[in-house]
PDB file of C-alpha atoms and ligand atoms in Angstrom:
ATOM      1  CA  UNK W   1      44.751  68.089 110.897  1.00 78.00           C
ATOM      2  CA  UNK W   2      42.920  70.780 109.579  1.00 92.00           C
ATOM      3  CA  UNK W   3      46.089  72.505 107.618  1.00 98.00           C
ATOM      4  CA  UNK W   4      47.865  69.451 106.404  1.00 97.00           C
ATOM      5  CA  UNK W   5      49.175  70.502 102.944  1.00 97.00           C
ATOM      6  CA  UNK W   6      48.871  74.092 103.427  1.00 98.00           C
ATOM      7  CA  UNK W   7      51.888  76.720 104.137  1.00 98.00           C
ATOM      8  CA  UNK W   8      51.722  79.769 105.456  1.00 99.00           C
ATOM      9  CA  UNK W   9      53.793  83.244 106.024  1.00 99.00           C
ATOM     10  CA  UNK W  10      53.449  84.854 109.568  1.00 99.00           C
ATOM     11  CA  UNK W  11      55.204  88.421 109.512  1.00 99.00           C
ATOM     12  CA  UNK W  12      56.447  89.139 113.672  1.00 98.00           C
ATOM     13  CA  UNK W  13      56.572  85.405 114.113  1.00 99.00           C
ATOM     14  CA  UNK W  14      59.526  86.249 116.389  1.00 98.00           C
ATOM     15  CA  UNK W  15      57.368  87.225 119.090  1.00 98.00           C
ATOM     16  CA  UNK W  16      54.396  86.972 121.015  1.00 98.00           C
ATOM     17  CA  UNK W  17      51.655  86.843 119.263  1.00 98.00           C
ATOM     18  CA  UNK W  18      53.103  86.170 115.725  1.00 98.00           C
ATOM     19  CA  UNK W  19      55.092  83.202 117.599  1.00 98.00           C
ATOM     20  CA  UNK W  20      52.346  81.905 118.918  1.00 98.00           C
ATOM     21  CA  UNK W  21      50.285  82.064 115.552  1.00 99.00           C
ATOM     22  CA  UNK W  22      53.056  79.982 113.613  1.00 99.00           C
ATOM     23  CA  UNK W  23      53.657  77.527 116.412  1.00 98.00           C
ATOM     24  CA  UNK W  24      49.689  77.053 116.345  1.00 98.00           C
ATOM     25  CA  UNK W  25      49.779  76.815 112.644  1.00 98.00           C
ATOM     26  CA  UNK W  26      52.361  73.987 112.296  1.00 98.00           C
ATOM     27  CA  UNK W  27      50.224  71.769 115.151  1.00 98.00           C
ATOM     28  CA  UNK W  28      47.579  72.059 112.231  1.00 98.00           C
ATOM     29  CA  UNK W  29      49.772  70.666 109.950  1.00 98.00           C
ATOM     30  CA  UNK W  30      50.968  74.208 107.877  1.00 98.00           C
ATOM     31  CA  UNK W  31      54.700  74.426 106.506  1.00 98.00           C
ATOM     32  CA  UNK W  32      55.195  77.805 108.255  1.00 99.00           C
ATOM     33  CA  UNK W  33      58.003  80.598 106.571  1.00 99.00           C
ATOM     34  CA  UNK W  34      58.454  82.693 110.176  1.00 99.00           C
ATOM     35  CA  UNK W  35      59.833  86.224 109.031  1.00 99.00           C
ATOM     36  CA  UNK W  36      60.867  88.875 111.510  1.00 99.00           C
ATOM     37  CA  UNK W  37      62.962  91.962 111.310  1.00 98.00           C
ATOM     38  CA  UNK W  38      64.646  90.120 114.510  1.00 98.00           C
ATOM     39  CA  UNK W  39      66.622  87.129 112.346  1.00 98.00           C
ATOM     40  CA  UNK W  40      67.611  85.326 115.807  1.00 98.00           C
ATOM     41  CA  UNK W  41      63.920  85.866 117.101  1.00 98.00           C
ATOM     42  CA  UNK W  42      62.478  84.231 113.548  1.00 98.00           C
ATOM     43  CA  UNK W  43      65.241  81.584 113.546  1.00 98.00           C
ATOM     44  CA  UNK W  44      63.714  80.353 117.092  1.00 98.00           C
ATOM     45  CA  UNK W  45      60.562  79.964 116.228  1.00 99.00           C
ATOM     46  CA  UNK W  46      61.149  77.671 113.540  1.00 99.00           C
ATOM     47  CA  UNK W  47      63.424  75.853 115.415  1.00 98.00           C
ATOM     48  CA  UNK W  48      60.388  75.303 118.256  1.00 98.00           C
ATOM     49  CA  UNK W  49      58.455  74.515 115.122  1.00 98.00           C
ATOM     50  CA  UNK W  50      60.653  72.007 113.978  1.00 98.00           C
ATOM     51  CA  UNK W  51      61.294  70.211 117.455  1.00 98.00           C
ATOM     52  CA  UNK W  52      57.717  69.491 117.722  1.00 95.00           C
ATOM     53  CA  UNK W  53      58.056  67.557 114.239  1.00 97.00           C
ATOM     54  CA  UNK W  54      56.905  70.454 112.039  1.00 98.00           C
ATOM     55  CA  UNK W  55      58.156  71.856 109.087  1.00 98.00           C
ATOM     56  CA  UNK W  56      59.944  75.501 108.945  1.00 98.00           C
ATOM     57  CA  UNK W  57      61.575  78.189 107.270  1.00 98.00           C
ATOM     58  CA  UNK W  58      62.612  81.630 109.023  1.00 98.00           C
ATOM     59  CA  UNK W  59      63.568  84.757 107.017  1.00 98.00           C
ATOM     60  CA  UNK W  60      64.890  88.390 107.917  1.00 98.00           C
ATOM     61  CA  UNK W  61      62.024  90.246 106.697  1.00 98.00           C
ATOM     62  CA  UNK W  62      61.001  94.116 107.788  1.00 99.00           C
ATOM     63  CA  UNK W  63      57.318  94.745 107.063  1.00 99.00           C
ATOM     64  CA  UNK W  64      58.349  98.446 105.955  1.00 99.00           C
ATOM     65  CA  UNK W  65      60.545  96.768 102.486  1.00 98.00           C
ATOM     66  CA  UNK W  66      57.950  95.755  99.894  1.00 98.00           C
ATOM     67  CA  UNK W  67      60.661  94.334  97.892  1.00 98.00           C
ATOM     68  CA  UNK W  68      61.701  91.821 101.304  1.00 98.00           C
ATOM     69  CA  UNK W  69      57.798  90.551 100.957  1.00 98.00           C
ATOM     70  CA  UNK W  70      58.191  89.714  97.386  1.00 98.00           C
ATOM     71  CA  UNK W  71      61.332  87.547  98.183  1.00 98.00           C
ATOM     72  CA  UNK W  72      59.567  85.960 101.442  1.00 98.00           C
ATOM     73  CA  UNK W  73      56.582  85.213  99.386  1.00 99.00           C
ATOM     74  CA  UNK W  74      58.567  83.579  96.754  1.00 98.00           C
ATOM     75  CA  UNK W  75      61.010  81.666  98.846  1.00 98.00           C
ATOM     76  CA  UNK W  76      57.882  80.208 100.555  1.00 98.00           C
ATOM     77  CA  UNK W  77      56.733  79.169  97.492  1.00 98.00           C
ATOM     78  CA  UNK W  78      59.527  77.724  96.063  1.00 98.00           C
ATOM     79  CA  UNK W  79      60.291  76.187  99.225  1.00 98.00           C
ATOM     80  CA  UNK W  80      56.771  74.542 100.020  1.00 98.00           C
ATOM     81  CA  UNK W  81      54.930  74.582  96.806  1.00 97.00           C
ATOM     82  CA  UNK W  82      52.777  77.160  97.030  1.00 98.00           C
ATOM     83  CA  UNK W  83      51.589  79.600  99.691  1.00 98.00           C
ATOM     84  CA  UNK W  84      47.879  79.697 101.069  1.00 98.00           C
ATOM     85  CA  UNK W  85      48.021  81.367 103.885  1.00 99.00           C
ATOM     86  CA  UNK W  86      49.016  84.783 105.492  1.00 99.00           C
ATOM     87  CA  UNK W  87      49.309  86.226 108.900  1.00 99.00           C
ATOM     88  CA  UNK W  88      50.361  89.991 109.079  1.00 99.00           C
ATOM     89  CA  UNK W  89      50.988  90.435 112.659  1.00 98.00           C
ATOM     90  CA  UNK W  90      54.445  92.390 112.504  1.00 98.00           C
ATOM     91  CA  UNK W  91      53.120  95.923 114.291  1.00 98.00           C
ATOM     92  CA  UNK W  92      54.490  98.368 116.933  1.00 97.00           C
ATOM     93  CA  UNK W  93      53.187 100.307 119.595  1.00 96.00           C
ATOM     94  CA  UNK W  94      55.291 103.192 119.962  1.00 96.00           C
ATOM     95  CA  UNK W  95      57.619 105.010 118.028  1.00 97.00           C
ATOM     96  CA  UNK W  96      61.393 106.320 118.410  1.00 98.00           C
ATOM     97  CA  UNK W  97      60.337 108.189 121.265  1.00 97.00           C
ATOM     98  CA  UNK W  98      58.927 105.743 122.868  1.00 95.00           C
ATOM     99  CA  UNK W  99      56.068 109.074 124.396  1.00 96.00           C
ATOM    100  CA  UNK W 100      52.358 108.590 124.283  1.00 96.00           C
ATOM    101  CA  UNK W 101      50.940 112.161 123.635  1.00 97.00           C
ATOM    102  CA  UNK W 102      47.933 113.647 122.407  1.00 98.00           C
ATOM    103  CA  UNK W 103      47.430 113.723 118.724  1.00 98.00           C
ATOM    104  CA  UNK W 104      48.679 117.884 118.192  1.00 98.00           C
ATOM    105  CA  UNK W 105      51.889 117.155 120.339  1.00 98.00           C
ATOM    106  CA  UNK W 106      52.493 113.364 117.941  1.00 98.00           C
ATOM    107  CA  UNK W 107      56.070 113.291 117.262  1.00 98.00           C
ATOM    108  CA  UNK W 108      56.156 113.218 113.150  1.00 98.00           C
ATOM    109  CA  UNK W 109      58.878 110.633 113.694  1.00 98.00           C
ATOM    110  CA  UNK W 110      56.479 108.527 115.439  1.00 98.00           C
ATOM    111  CA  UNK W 111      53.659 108.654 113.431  1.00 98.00           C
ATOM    112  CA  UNK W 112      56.042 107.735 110.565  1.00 98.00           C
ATOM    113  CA  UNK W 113      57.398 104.866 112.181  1.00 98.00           C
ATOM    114  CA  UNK W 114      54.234 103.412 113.490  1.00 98.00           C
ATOM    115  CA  UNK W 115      52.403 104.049 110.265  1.00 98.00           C
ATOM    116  CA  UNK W 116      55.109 102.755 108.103  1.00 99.00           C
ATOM    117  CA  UNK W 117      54.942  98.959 110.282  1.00 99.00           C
ATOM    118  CA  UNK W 118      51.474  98.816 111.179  1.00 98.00           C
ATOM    119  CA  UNK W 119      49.478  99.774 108.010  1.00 99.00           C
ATOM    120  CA  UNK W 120      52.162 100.082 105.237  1.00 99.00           C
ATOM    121  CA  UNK W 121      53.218  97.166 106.115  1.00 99.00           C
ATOM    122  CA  UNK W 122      49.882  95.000 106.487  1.00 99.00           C
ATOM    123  CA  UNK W 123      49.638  97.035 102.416  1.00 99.00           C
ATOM    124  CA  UNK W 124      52.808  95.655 101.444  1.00 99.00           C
ATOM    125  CA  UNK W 125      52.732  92.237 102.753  1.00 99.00           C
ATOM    126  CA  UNK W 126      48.634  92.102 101.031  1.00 99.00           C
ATOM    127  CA  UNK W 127      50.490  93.502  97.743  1.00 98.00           C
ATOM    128  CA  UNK W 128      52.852  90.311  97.712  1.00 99.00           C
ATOM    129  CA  UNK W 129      50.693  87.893  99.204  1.00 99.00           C
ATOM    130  CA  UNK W 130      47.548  87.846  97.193  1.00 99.00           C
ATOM    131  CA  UNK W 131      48.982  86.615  94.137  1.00 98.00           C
ATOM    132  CA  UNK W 132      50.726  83.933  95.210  1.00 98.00           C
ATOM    133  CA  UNK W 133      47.641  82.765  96.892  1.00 98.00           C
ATOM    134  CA  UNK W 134      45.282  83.133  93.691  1.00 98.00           C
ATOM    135  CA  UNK W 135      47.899  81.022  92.055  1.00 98.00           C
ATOM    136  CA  UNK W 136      47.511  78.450  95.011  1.00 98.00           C
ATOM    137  CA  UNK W 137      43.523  78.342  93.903  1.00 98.00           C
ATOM    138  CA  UNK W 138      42.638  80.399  96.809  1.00 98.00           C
ATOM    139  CA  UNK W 139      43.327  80.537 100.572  1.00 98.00           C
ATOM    140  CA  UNK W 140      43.192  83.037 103.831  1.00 98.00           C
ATOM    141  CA  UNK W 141      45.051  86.084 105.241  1.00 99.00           C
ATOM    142  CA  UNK W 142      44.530  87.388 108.806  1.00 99.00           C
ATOM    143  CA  UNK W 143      45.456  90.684 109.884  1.00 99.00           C
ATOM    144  CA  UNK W 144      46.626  90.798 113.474  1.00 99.00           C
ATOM    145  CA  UNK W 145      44.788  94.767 113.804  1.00 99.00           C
ATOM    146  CA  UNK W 146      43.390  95.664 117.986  1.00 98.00           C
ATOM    147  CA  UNK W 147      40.505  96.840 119.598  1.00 98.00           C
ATOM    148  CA  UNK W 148      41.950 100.160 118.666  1.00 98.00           C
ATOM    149  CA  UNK W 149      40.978  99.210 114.889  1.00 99.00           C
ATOM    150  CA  UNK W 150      37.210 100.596 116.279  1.00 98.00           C
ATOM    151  CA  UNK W 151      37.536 102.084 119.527  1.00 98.00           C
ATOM    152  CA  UNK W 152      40.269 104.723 120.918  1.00 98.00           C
ATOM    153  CA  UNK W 153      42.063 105.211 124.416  1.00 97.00           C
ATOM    154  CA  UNK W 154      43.915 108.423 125.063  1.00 97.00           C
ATOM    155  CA  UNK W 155      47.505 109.188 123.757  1.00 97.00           C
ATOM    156  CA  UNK W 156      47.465 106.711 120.824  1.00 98.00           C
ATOM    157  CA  UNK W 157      46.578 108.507 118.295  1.00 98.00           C
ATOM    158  CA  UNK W 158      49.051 107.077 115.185  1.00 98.00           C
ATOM    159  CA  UNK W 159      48.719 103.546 116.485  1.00 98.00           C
ATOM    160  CA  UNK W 160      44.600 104.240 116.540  1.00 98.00           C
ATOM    161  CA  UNK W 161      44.479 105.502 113.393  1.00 98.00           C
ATOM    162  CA  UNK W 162      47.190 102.598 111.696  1.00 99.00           C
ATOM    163  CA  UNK W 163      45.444  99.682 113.034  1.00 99.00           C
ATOM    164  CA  UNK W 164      41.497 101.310 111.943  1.00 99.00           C
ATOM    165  CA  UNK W 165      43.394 101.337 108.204  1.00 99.00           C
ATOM    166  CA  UNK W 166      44.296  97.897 108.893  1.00 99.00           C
ATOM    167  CA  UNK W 167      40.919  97.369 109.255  1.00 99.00           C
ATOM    168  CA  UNK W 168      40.289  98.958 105.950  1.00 99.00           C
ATOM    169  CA  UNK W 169      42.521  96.808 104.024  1.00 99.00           C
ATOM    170  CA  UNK W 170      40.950  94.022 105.644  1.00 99.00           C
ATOM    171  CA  UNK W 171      37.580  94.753 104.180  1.00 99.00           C
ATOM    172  CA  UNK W 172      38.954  95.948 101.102  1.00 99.00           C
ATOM    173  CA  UNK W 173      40.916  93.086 100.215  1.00 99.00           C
ATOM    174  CA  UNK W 174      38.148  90.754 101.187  1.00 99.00           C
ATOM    175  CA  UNK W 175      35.372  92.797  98.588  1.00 98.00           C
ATOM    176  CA  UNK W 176      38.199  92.555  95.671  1.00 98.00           C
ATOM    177  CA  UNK W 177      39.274  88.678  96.034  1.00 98.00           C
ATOM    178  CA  UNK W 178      35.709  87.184  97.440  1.00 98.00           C
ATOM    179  CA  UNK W 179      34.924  85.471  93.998  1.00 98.00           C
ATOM    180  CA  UNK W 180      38.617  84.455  93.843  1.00 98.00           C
ATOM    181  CA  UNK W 181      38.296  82.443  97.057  1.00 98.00           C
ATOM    182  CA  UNK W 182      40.801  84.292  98.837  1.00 98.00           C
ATOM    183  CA  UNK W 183      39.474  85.242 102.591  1.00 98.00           C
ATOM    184  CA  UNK W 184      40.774  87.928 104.385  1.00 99.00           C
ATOM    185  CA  UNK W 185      40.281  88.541 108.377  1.00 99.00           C
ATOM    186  CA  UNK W 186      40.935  90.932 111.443  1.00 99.00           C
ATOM    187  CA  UNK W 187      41.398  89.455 114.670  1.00 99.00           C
ATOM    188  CA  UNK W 188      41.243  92.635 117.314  1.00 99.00           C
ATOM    189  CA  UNK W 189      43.495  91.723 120.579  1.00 98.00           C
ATOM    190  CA  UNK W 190      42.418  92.952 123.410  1.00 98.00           C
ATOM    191  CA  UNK W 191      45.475  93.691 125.543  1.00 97.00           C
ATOM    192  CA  UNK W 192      47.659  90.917 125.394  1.00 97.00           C
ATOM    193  CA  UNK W 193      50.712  89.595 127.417  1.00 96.00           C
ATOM    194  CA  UNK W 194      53.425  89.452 125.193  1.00 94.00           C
ATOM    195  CA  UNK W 195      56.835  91.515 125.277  1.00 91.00           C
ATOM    196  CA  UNK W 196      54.539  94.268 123.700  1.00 88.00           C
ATOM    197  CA  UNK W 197      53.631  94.547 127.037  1.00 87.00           C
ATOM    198  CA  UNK W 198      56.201  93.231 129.208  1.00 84.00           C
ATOM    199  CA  UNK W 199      57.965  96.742 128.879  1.00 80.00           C
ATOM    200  CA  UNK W 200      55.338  98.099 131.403  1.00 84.00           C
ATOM    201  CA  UNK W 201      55.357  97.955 134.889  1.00 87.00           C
ATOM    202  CA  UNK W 202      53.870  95.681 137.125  1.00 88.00           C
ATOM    203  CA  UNK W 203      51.464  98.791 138.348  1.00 91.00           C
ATOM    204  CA  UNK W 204      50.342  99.848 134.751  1.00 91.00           C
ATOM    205  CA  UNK W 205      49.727  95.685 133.587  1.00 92.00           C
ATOM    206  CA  UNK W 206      47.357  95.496 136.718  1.00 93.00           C
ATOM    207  CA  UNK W 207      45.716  98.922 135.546  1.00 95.00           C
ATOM    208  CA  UNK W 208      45.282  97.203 132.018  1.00 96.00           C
ATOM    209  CA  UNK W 209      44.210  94.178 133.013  1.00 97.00           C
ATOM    210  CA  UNK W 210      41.305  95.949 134.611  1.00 97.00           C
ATOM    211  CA  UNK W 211      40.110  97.752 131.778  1.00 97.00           C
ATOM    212  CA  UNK W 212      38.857  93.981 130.311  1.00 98.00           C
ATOM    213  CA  UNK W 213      35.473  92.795 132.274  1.00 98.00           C
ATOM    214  CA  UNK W 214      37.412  89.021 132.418  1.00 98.00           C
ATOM    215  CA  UNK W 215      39.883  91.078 134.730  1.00 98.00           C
ATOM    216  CA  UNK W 216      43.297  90.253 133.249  1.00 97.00           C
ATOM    217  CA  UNK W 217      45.295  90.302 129.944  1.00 97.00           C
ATOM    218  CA  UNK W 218      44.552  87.470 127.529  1.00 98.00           C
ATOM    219  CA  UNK W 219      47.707  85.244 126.336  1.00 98.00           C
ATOM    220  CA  UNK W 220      48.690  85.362 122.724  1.00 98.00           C
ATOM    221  CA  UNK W 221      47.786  81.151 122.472  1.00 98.00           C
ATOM    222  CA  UNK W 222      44.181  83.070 123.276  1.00 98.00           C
ATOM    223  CA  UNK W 223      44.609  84.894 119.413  1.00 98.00           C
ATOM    224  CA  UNK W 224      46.337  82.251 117.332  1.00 98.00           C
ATOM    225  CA  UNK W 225      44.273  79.481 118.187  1.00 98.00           C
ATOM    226  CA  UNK W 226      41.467  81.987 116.183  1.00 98.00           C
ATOM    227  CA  UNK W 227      43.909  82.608 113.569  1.00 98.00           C
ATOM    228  CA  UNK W 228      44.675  78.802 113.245  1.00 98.00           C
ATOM    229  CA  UNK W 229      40.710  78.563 112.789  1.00 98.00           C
ATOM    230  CA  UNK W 230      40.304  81.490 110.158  1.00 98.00           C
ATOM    231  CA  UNK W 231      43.188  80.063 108.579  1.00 98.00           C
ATOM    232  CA  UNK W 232      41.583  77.062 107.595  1.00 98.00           C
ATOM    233  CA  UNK W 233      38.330  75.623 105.405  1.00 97.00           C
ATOM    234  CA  UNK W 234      36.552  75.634 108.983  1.00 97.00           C
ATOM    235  CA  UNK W 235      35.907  79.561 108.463  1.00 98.00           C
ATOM    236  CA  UNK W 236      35.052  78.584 104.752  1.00 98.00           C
ATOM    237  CA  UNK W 237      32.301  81.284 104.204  1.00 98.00           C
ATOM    238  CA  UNK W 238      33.702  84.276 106.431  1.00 98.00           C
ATOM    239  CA  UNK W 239      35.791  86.809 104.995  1.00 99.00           C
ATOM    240  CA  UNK W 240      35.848  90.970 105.393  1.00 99.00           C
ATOM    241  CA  UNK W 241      35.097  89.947 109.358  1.00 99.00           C
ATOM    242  CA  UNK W 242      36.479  91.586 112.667  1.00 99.00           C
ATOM    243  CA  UNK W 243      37.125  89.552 115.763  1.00 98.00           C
ATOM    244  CA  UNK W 244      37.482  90.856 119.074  1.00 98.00           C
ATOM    245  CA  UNK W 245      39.441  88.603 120.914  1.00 98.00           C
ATOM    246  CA  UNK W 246      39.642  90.784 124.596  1.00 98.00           C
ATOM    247  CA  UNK W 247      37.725  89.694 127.388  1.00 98.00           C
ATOM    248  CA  UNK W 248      34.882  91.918 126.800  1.00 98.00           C
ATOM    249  CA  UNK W 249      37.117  95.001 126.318  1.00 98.00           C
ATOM    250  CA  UNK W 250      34.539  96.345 123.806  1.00 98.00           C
ATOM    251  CA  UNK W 251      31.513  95.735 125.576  1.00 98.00           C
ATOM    252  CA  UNK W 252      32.235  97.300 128.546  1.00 94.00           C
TER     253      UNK W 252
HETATM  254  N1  LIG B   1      50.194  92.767 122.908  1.00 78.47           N
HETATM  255  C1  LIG B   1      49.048  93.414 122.818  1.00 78.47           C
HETATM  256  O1  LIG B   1      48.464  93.827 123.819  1.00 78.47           O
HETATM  257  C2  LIG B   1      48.400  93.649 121.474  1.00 78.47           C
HETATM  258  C3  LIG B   1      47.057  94.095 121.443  1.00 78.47           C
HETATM  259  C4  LIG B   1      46.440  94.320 120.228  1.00 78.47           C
HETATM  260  C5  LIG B   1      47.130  94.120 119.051  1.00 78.47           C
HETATM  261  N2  LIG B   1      48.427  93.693 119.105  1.00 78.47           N
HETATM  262  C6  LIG B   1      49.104  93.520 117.819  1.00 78.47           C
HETATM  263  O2  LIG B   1      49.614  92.213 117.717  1.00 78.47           O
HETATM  264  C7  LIG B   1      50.760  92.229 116.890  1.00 78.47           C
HETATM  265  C8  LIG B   1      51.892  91.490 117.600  1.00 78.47           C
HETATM  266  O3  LIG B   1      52.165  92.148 118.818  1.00 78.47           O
HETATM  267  P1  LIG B   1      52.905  91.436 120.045  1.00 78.47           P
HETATM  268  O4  LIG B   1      52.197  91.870 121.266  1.00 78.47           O
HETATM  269  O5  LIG B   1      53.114  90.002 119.772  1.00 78.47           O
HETATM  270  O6  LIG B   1      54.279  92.264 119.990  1.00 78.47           O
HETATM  271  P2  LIG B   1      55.803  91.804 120.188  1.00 78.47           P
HETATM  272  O7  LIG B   1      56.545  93.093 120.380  1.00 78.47           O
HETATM  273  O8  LIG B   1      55.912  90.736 121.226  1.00 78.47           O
HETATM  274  O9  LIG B   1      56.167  91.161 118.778  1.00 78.47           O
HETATM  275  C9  LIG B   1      56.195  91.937 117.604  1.00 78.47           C
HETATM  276  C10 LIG B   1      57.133  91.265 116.622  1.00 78.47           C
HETATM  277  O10 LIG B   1      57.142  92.078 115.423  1.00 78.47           O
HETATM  278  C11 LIG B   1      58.479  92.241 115.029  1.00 78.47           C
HETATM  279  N3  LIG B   1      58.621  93.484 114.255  1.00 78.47           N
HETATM  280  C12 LIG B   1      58.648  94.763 114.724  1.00 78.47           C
HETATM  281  N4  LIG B   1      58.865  95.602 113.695  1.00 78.47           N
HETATM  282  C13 LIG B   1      58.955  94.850 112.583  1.00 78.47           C
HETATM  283  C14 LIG B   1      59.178  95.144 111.206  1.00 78.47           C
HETATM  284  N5  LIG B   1      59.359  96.401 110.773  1.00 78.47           N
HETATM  285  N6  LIG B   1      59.194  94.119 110.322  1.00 78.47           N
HETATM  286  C15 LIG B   1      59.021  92.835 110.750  1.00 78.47           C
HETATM  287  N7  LIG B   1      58.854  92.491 112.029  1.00 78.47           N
HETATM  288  C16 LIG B   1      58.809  93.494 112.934  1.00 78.47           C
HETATM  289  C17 LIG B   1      59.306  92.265 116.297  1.00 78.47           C
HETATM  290  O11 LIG B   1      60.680  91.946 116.045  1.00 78.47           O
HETATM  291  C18 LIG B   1      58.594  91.195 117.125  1.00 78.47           C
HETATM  292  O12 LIG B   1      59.131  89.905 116.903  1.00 78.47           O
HETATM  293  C19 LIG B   1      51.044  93.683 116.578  1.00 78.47           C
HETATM  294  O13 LIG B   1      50.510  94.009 115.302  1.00 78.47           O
HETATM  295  C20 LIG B   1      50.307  94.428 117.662  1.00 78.47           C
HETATM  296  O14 LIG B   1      49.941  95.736 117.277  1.00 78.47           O
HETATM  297  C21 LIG B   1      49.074  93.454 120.275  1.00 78.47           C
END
């Protein structure tokens, strides 16, 4: 398998997407540390990891607490050797108000909350992670950013604007570590159908689904089997990239 020997962190592997991702990285062969703000949520995954004959850890961790990234990084580590590669997928779409409003009428509340999980976070969990990989001799990060890291809808203004920076950090990180052989990626979802979603109605998901020229959502197994692939030696020589993984959502 393409990750045997390897471990990896996945940040939101509660859920969705970030579930999916760890679940696809164990199949490779990856010791997975699943962190979540959700304990329960994390402590699933791994199980599901684990009943498949994988190997698991699962960790309270909240994206916004650089010091919680330090201690995930290192208990991954300690507990597997060594860590080689990252996912930082932990991100929200809305904020305590739950509105979507055009960007004079942003609730400051919001725009702290979605900027403090979505880009500080990605920051933070870069901050810890890189180390521990150039100690490892190299490896990957992916950064779970959205179509919205290059292209806008209406009304989303902070969540627009966190997951372009994510996109930022992306390329950054990849220009400083290059010669280090550390390879950071962006995968950009398209609209997916995860619990993200679930929260809208049946009218609205139909609406969505629409907006992508394969006419319907895409399923989170649709982003992590890329991940699983940047993760490992296959994407050797590609770092700094962004991958649109949405039906055509940007072409159309
Ligand atoms: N679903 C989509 O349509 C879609 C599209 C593009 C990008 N994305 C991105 O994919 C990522 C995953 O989204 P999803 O659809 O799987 O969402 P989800 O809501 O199903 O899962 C998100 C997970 O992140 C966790 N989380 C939230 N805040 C956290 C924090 N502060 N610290 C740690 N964990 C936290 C949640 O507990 C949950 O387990 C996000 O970054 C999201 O922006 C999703």
């Amino acid at each position: 398998m393409s990750l045997d020997n390897r471990s990896a962190l996945v940040t939101g592997a509660g859920s969705g997407i970030g579930r999916a991702i760890a679940l696809a990285l164990a199949r490779e062969g990856a010791s997975v540390l699943a962190a979540d703000i959700d304990e329960a949520a994390a402590r699933d995954t791994a199980a599901s990891i684990e009943a498949t004959g994988g190997r698991a850890l699962a960790r309270v961790l909240d994206v916004r607490q650089p010091q919680q990234h330090t201690e995930a990084v290192a208990e991954a580590v300690r507990a597997f050797g060594g860590l080689h590669i990252a996912v930082n997928n932990a991100g929200v779409s809305t904020g305590p108000s739950g509105a979507y409003r055009a960007l004079a009428d942003i609730d400051l509340d919001d725009w702290r909350h979605l900027t403090a999980v979505n880009l500080d976070g990605t920051f933070f969990g870069l901050r810890a992670q890189i180390p521990a990989l150039l100690a490892s001799g190299g490896g990957s990060i992916v950064n779970i950013a959205s179509v919205m890291a290059v292209s806008a809808r209406a009304n989303l203004g902070a969540y627009v604007a966190s997951k372009h920076g994510v996109l930022g950090l992306t390329r950054a990180a990849a220009v400083d570590y290059a010669q280090q052989k550390v390879r950071v990626n962006a995968i950009g979802p398209g609209y997916i159908d995860t619990p993200m979603l679930a929260r809208k109605d049946a009218i609205a998901r139909e609406g969505i689904a629409g907006w992508h020229p394969m006419g319907r959502l895409g399923s989170a197994q649709e982003i992590a089997e890329l991940a699983a692939w940047l993760a490992s030696e296959r994407a050797s020589f590609v770092t700094g990239a962004f991958y649109p993984v949405d039906g055509g959502y940007l072409v159309s």
